[in-house]
mmCIF file of C-alpha atoms in Angstrom:
data_model
loop_
_atom_site.group_PDB
_atom_site.id
_atom_site.type_symbol
_atom_site.label_atom_id
_atom_site.label_comp_id
_atom_site.label_asym_id
_atom_site.label_seq_id
_atom_site.Cartn_x
_atom_site.Cartn_y
_atom_site.Cartn_z
ATOM 1 C CA GLU A 26 33.035 -66.800 8.804
ATOM 2 C CA ALA A 27 32.002 -64.463 6.626
ATOM 3 C CA ASP A 28 28.645 -62.286 7.257
ATOM 4 C CA ILE A 29 27.348 -61.325 3.564
ATOM 5 C CA TYR A 30 24.000 -61.851 2.497
ATOM 6 C CA GLN A 31 22.042 -62.146 -0.791
ATOM 7 C CA THR A 32 18.548 -62.450 -1.484
ATOM 8 C CA PRO A 33 16.384 -64.139 -3.067
ATOM 9 C CA ARG A 34 19.286 -66.971 -4.060
ATOM 10 C CA TYR A 35 16.580 -67.805 -6.859
ATOM 11 C CA LEU A 36 14.403 -65.519 -8.716
ATOM 12 C CA VAL A 37 12.351 -66.749 -12.204
ATOM 13 C CA ILE A 38 10.865 -63.600 -13.601
ATOM 14 C CA GLY A 39 8.990 -62.575 -16.696
ATOM 15 C CA THR A 40 10.414 -59.986 -19.510
ATOM 16 C CA GLY A 41 9.834 -56.665 -18.338
ATOM 17 C CA LYS A 42 9.649 -56.791 -14.675
ATOM 18 C CA LYS A 43 11.440 -54.426 -12.564
ATOM 19 C CA ILE A 44 14.111 -56.485 -9.832
ATOM 20 C CA THR A 45 15.926 -55.912 -7.069
ATOM 21 C CA LEU A 46 18.636 -57.904 -5.590
ATOM 22 C CA GLU A 47 19.645 -57.332 -2.208
ATOM 23 C CA CYS A 48 22.956 -57.640 -0.607
ATOM 24 C CA SER A 49 23.931 -56.799 2.588
ATOM 25 C CA GLN A 50 26.893 -57.160 5.135
ATOM 26 C CA THR A 51 27.583 -57.049 8.701
ATOM 27 C CA MET A 52 31.293 -56.744 8.886
ATOM 28 C CA GLY A 53 31.513 -52.907 8.282
ATOM 29 C CA HIS A 54 33.465 -52.755 5.001
ATOM 30 C CA ASP A 55 33.340 -49.912 3.270
ATOM 31 C CA LYS A 56 34.124 -51.630 -0.381
ATOM 32 C CA MET A 57 31.670 -53.574 -2.162
ATOM 33 C CA TYR A 58 31.071 -55.061 -5.482
ATOM 34 C CA TRP A 59 28.717 -57.123 -7.583
ATOM 35 C CA TYR A 60 29.907 -59.486 -10.089
ATOM 36 C CA GLN A 61 27.862 -61.240 -12.815
ATOM 37 C CA GLN A 62 28.502 -64.711 -13.732
ATOM 38 C CA ASP A 63 27.557 -67.340 -16.448
ATOM 39 C CA PRO A 64 27.270 -70.650 -15.473
ATOM 40 C CA GLY A 65 30.868 -72.533 -15.737
ATOM 41 C CA MET A 66 32.491 -68.959 -16.857
ATOM 42 C CA GLU A 67 34.572 -66.210 -15.188
ATOM 43 C CA LEU A 68 33.078 -62.937 -12.490
ATOM 44 C CA HIS A 69 33.120 -60.042 -14.438
ATOM 45 C CA LEU A 70 33.066 -56.982 -12.443
ATOM 46 C CA ILE A 71 29.652 -54.706 -12.867
ATOM 47 C CA HIS A 72 29.200 -52.457 -10.071
ATOM 48 C CA TYR A 73 31.714 -51.162 -7.330
ATOM 49 C CA SER A 74 31.500 -49.094 -4.342
ATOM 50 C CA TYR A 75 34.373 -47.286 -2.119
ATOM 51 C CA GLY A 76 31.565 -46.346 0.590
ATOM 52 C CA VAL A 77 28.338 -44.531 1.305
ATOM 53 C CA ASN A 78 26.975 -42.653 -1.883
ATOM 54 C CA SER A 79 29.824 -43.464 -4.238
ATOM 55 C CA THR A 80 29.288 -46.167 -6.758
ATOM 56 C CA GLU A 81 31.238 -46.878 -10.075
ATOM 57 C CA LYS A 82 30.571 -49.017 -13.090
ATOM 58 C CA GLY A 83 32.956 -52.087 -13.290
ATOM 59 C CA ASP A 84 34.679 -53.645 -16.626
ATOM 60 C CA LEU A 85 31.349 -55.201 -17.665
ATOM 61 C CA SER A 86 28.497 -53.070 -19.123
ATOM 62 C CA SER A 87 25.614 -53.398 -17.437
ATOM 63 C CA GLU A 88 22.121 -52.413 -17.624
ATOM 64 C CA SER A 89 21.575 -52.493 -13.749
ATOM 65 C CA THR A 90 21.950 -50.000 -11.661
ATOM 66 C CA VAL A 91 23.570 -49.815 -8.013
ATOM 67 C CA SER A 92 22.920 -47.556 -4.627
ATOM 68 C CA ARG A 93 24.957 -47.531 -1.413
ATOM 69 C CA ILE A 94 22.698 -45.300 1.092
ATOM 70 C CA ARG A 95 23.993 -47.525 3.784
ATOM 71 C CA THR A 96 27.570 -49.250 4.587
ATOM 72 C CA GLU A 97 26.043 -52.291 4.973
ATOM 73 C CA HIS A 98 23.593 -52.475 1.921
ATOM 74 C CA PHE A 99 24.309 -52.422 -1.516
ATOM 75 C CA PRO A 100 20.915 -53.318 -3.640
ATOM 76 C CA LEU A 101 21.297 -54.122 -7.673
ATOM 77 C CA THR A 102 18.291 -52.961 -9.427
ATOM 78 C CA LEU A 103 17.141 -54.317 -13.099
ATOM 79 C CA GLU A 104 14.736 -51.677 -14.119
ATOM 80 C CA SER A 105 13.232 -53.933 -17.271
ATOM 81 C CA ALA A 106 14.400 -57.704 -17.042
ATOM 82 C CA ARG A 107 15.342 -59.378 -20.223
ATOM 83 C CA PRO A 108 16.274 -62.851 -21.300
ATOM 84 C CA SER A 109 19.904 -61.401 -21.986
ATOM 85 C CA HIS A 110 20.182 -60.447 -17.781
ATOM 86 C CA THR A 111 19.991 -64.503 -17.350
ATOM 87 C CA SER A 112 22.803 -64.996 -15.000
ATOM 88 C CA GLN A 113 24.207 -65.358 -11.399
ATOM 89 C CA TYR A 114 24.969 -62.043 -9.445
ATOM 90 C CA LEU A 115 27.439 -62.472 -6.781
ATOM 91 C CA CYS A 116 27.760 -59.520 -4.212
ATOM 92 C CA ALA A 117 30.902 -59.417 -2.327
ATOM 93 C CA SER A 118 32.813 -56.843 0.147
ATOM 94 C CA SER A 119 36.489 -56.270 0.980
ATOM 95 C CA GLU A 120 38.342 -55.484 4.199
ATOM 96 C CA GLY A 121 40.217 -52.235 4.335
ATOM 97 C CA ILE A 122 43.453 -54.071 5.109
ATOM 98 C CA VAL A 123 46.152 -56.530 3.652
ATOM 99 C CA PRO A 124 45.548 -58.807 2.018
ATOM 100 C CA TYR A 125 41.886 -57.114 1.195
ATOM 101 C CA GLU A 126 40.410 -60.155 0.514
ATOM 102 C CA GLN A 127 36.921 -60.300 -1.079
ATOM 103 C CA TYR A 128 34.349 -62.100 0.970
ATOM 104 C CA PHE A 129 31.275 -63.359 -0.999
ATOM 105 C CA GLY A 130 27.427 -63.879 -0.630
ATOM 106 C CA PRO A 131 26.113 -66.829 -1.755
ATOM 107 C CA GLY A 132 24.562 -65.339 -4.658
ATOM 108 C CA THR A 133 21.587 -64.976 -6.903
ATOM 109 C CA ARG A 134 20.456 -67.201 -9.495
ATOM 110 C CA LEU A 135 18.279 -65.133 -11.889
ATOM 111 C CA THR A 136 16.165 -66.342 -15.021
ATOM 112 C CA VAL A 137 14.257 -63.992 -16.964
ATOM 113 C CA THR A 138 11.620 -65.754 -19.069
ATOM 114 C CA ALA B 5 45.380 -53.677 -18.489
ATOM 115 C CA GLN B 6 45.554 -56.816 -16.158
ATOM 116 C CA LYS B 7 44.721 -60.123 -17.293
ATOM 117 C CA ILE B 8 44.585 -63.461 -15.929
ATOM 118 C CA THR B 9 45.080 -66.786 -17.597
ATOM 119 C CA GLN B 10 43.844 -70.351 -16.592
ATOM 120 C CA THR B 11 44.889 -72.550 -19.635
ATOM 121 C CA GLN B 12 43.029 -75.555 -17.921
ATOM 122 C CA PRO B 13 39.332 -75.622 -18.790
ATOM 123 C CA GLY B 14 38.980 -79.031 -16.487
ATOM 124 C CA MET B 15 41.170 -81.766 -14.846
ATOM 125 C CA PHE B 16 40.594 -85.164 -13.615
ATOM 126 C CA VAL B 17 42.138 -86.116 -10.295
ATOM 127 C CA GLN B 18 42.202 -89.475 -8.308
ATOM 128 C CA GLU B 19 41.566 -89.025 -4.797
ATOM 129 C CA LYS B 20 44.629 -88.788 -2.495
ATOM 130 C CA GLU B 21 46.707 -87.407 -5.055
ATOM 131 C CA ALA B 22 48.009 -84.176 -5.736
ATOM 132 C CA VAL B 23 46.866 -81.561 -8.550
ATOM 133 C CA THR B 24 48.125 -78.808 -9.691
ATOM 134 C CA LEU B 25 46.207 -75.786 -11.440
ATOM 135 C CA ASP B 26 47.816 -73.405 -13.922
ATOM 136 C CA CYS B 27 47.627 -69.384 -13.437
ATOM 137 C CA THR B 28 49.273 -66.901 -15.186
ATOM 138 C CA TYR B 29 49.020 -63.246 -14.780
ATOM 139 C CA ASP B 30 49.951 -60.023 -16.955
ATOM 140 C CA THR B 31 50.302 -56.823 -15.264
ATOM 141 C CA SER B 32 52.880 -53.578 -15.285
ATOM 142 C CA ASP B 33 52.065 -53.008 -11.342
ATOM 143 C CA GLN B 34 55.271 -53.937 -9.092
ATOM 144 C CA SER B 35 52.815 -54.179 -6.379
ATOM 145 C CA TYR B 36 50.027 -56.691 -6.540
ATOM 146 C CA GLY B 37 48.140 -59.484 -4.740
ATOM 147 C CA LEU B 38 47.180 -62.736 -6.155
ATOM 148 C CA PHE B 39 44.148 -64.903 -4.935
ATOM 149 C CA TRP B 40 42.761 -68.233 -5.127
ATOM 150 C CA TYR B 41 39.061 -69.080 -5.108
ATOM 151 C CA LYS B 42 36.752 -71.938 -5.103
ATOM 152 C CA GLN B 43 33.404 -72.237 -6.090
ATOM 153 C CA PRO B 44 31.397 -75.380 -5.452
ATOM 154 C CA SER B 45 28.075 -76.280 -7.624
ATOM 155 C CA SER B 46 26.063 -74.518 -4.861
ATOM 156 C CA GLY B 47 27.718 -71.241 -6.343
ATOM 157 C CA GLU B 48 29.226 -69.654 -3.576
ATOM 158 C CA MET B 49 33.059 -68.332 -3.711
ATOM 159 C CA ILE B 50 35.478 -69.732 -0.664
ATOM 160 C CA PHE B 51 38.759 -67.861 -0.618
ATOM 161 C CA LEU B 52 41.613 -70.321 -0.349
ATOM 162 C CA ILE B 53 44.866 -68.618 -0.288
ATOM 163 C CA TYR B 54 46.921 -65.112 -0.733
ATOM 164 C CA GLN B 55 50.295 -64.159 -2.271
ATOM 165 C CA GLY B 56 51.431 -60.891 -1.850
ATOM 166 C CA SER B 57 53.968 -59.836 -5.253
ATOM 167 C CA TYR B 58 56.854 -58.875 -2.458
ATOM 168 C CA ASP B 59 56.210 -62.060 -0.170
ATOM 169 C CA GLU B 60 59.540 -64.000 -0.676
ATOM 170 C CA GLN B 61 57.862 -67.489 0.536
ATOM 171 C CA ASN B 62 55.202 -69.564 -1.242
ATOM 172 C CA ALA B 63 51.953 -69.016 0.475
ATOM 173 C CA THR B 64 50.729 -72.564 2.073
ATOM 174 C CA GLU B 65 47.050 -73.210 4.135
ATOM 175 C CA GLY B 66 46.491 -76.494 4.983
ATOM 176 C CA ARG B 67 46.467 -79.132 1.686
ATOM 177 C CA TYR B 68 46.455 -75.488 -0.585
ATOM 178 C CA SER B 69 50.044 -74.108 -1.573
ATOM 179 C CA LEU B 70 51.173 -71.667 -4.155
ATOM 180 C CA ASN B 71 53.813 -71.880 -6.461
ATOM 181 C CA PHE B 72 54.740 -68.487 -7.170
ATOM 182 C CA GLN B 73 56.971 -67.751 -9.970
ATOM 183 C CA LYS B 74 57.064 -64.216 -10.283
ATOM 184 C CA ALA B 75 59.915 -63.833 -13.155
ATOM 185 C CA ARG B 76 57.749 -65.842 -14.897
ATOM 186 C CA LYS B 77 54.067 -64.079 -13.725
ATOM 187 C CA SER B 78 52.635 -67.731 -12.714
ATOM 188 C CA ALA B 79 51.026 -68.506 -9.612
ATOM 189 C CA ASN B 80 50.044 -72.026 -9.535
ATOM 190 C CA LEU B 81 47.667 -73.842 -6.748
ATOM 191 C CA VAL B 82 48.729 -77.190 -5.479
ATOM 192 C CA ILE B 83 46.360 -79.078 -3.605
ATOM 193 C CA SER B 84 47.658 -82.138 -1.808
ATOM 194 C CA ALA B 85 45.822 -85.396 -0.807
ATOM 195 C CA SER B 86 42.967 -84.690 -3.274
ATOM 196 C CA GLN B 87 39.428 -85.467 -1.466
ATOM 197 C CA LEU B 88 36.233 -85.746 -3.239
ATOM 198 C CA GLY B 89 34.981 -82.598 -1.684
ATOM 199 C CA ASP B 90 37.562 -80.439 -3.727
ATOM 200 C CA SER B 91 35.677 -81.362 -7.087
ATOM 201 C CA ALA B 92 34.678 -77.476 -7.775
ATOM 202 C CA MET B 93 35.935 -74.698 -10.169
ATOM 203 C CA TYR B 94 38.676 -72.949 -9.078
ATOM 204 C CA PHE B 95 39.677 -69.285 -9.972
ATOM 205 C CA CYS B 96 42.806 -67.322 -10.026
ATOM 206 C CA ALA B 97 42.622 -63.818 -9.387
ATOM 207 C CA MET B 98 44.828 -60.225 -9.383
ATOM 208 C CA ARG B 99 43.883 -57.719 -7.083
ATOM 209 C CA GLU B 100 44.564 -53.911 -8.215
ATOM 210 C CA LEU B 101 46.194 -51.724 -6.110
ATOM 211 C CA GLY B 102 45.438 -47.935 -5.482
ATOM 212 C CA LYS B 103 42.783 -46.235 -4.033
ATOM 213 C CA ALA B 104 41.301 -45.426 -7.516
ATOM 214 C CA ALA B 105 41.157 -48.983 -8.161
ATOM 215 C CA GLY B 106 39.060 -49.633 -5.555
ATOM 216 C CA ASN B 107 40.971 -52.828 -4.605
ATOM 217 C CA LYS B 108 38.934 -54.436 -7.436
ATOM 218 C CA LEU B 109 39.676 -58.379 -8.484
ATOM 219 C CA THR B 110 40.187 -59.497 -11.872
ATOM 220 C CA PHE B 111 39.270 -63.251 -12.892
ATOM 221 C CA GLY B 112 40.956 -65.753 -14.709
ATOM 222 C CA GLY B 113 38.275 -68.018 -16.751
ATOM 223 C CA GLY B 114 38.709 -70.950 -14.113
ATOM 224 C CA THR B 115 39.351 -74.220 -14.036
ATOM 225 C CA ARG B 116 36.917 -77.455 -13.235
ATOM 226 C CA VAL B 117 38.485 -80.080 -11.038
ATOM 227 C CA LEU B 118 37.017 -83.408 -10.835
ATOM 228 C CA VAL B 119 38.018 -85.672 -8.092
ATOM 229 C CA LYS B 120 37.613 -89.269 -9.034
ATOM 230 C CA PRO B 121 37.213 -91.988 -6.019
#
């Protein structure tokens, strides 16, 4: 059973607001990931981290930023939310042994009005 | 760059029958990993099965099996004895290797499966 948590599960917020999506895992995984997914569509990697103080942008350009100050915590921040940011955001972490399976959190469904 | 293609956007399957979900991939790497994930309507991603590129035997996990044809670059998922709870989106994914790659996954577009009673 994977121990990776995301809060909030659902968020409806107005344009221009600053938001932070929380992601925490208790498995001690070094690698963590953020994906963006529109309904019924594929997942796109927007950020990943190798470990503490290490973050990289993913394949899909995103206006969000991330930080990794602690191994277990990988929050994603939008400084000024826009309707185009409406999507589901999935956090994942990866173990350091084959097959390097990624464990996913339950996701945050964000709606920006 | 790696690419995953799932050509079936949606499928109906009768309960208790088997269903095959197609996945083809494109990579120049010799060593890679292939995954299948299930995503129910609740949104979470559930790992189903893994196949390494050097694994000689097709992977199996309960009712799930992976038909791996390396020369054709295909990794089809077979679900046997379908159940109503199998109704979900199914994603094929490939893992990039190497420290610089960070074990990133590239996902296909998904196949929606609806199991009919």
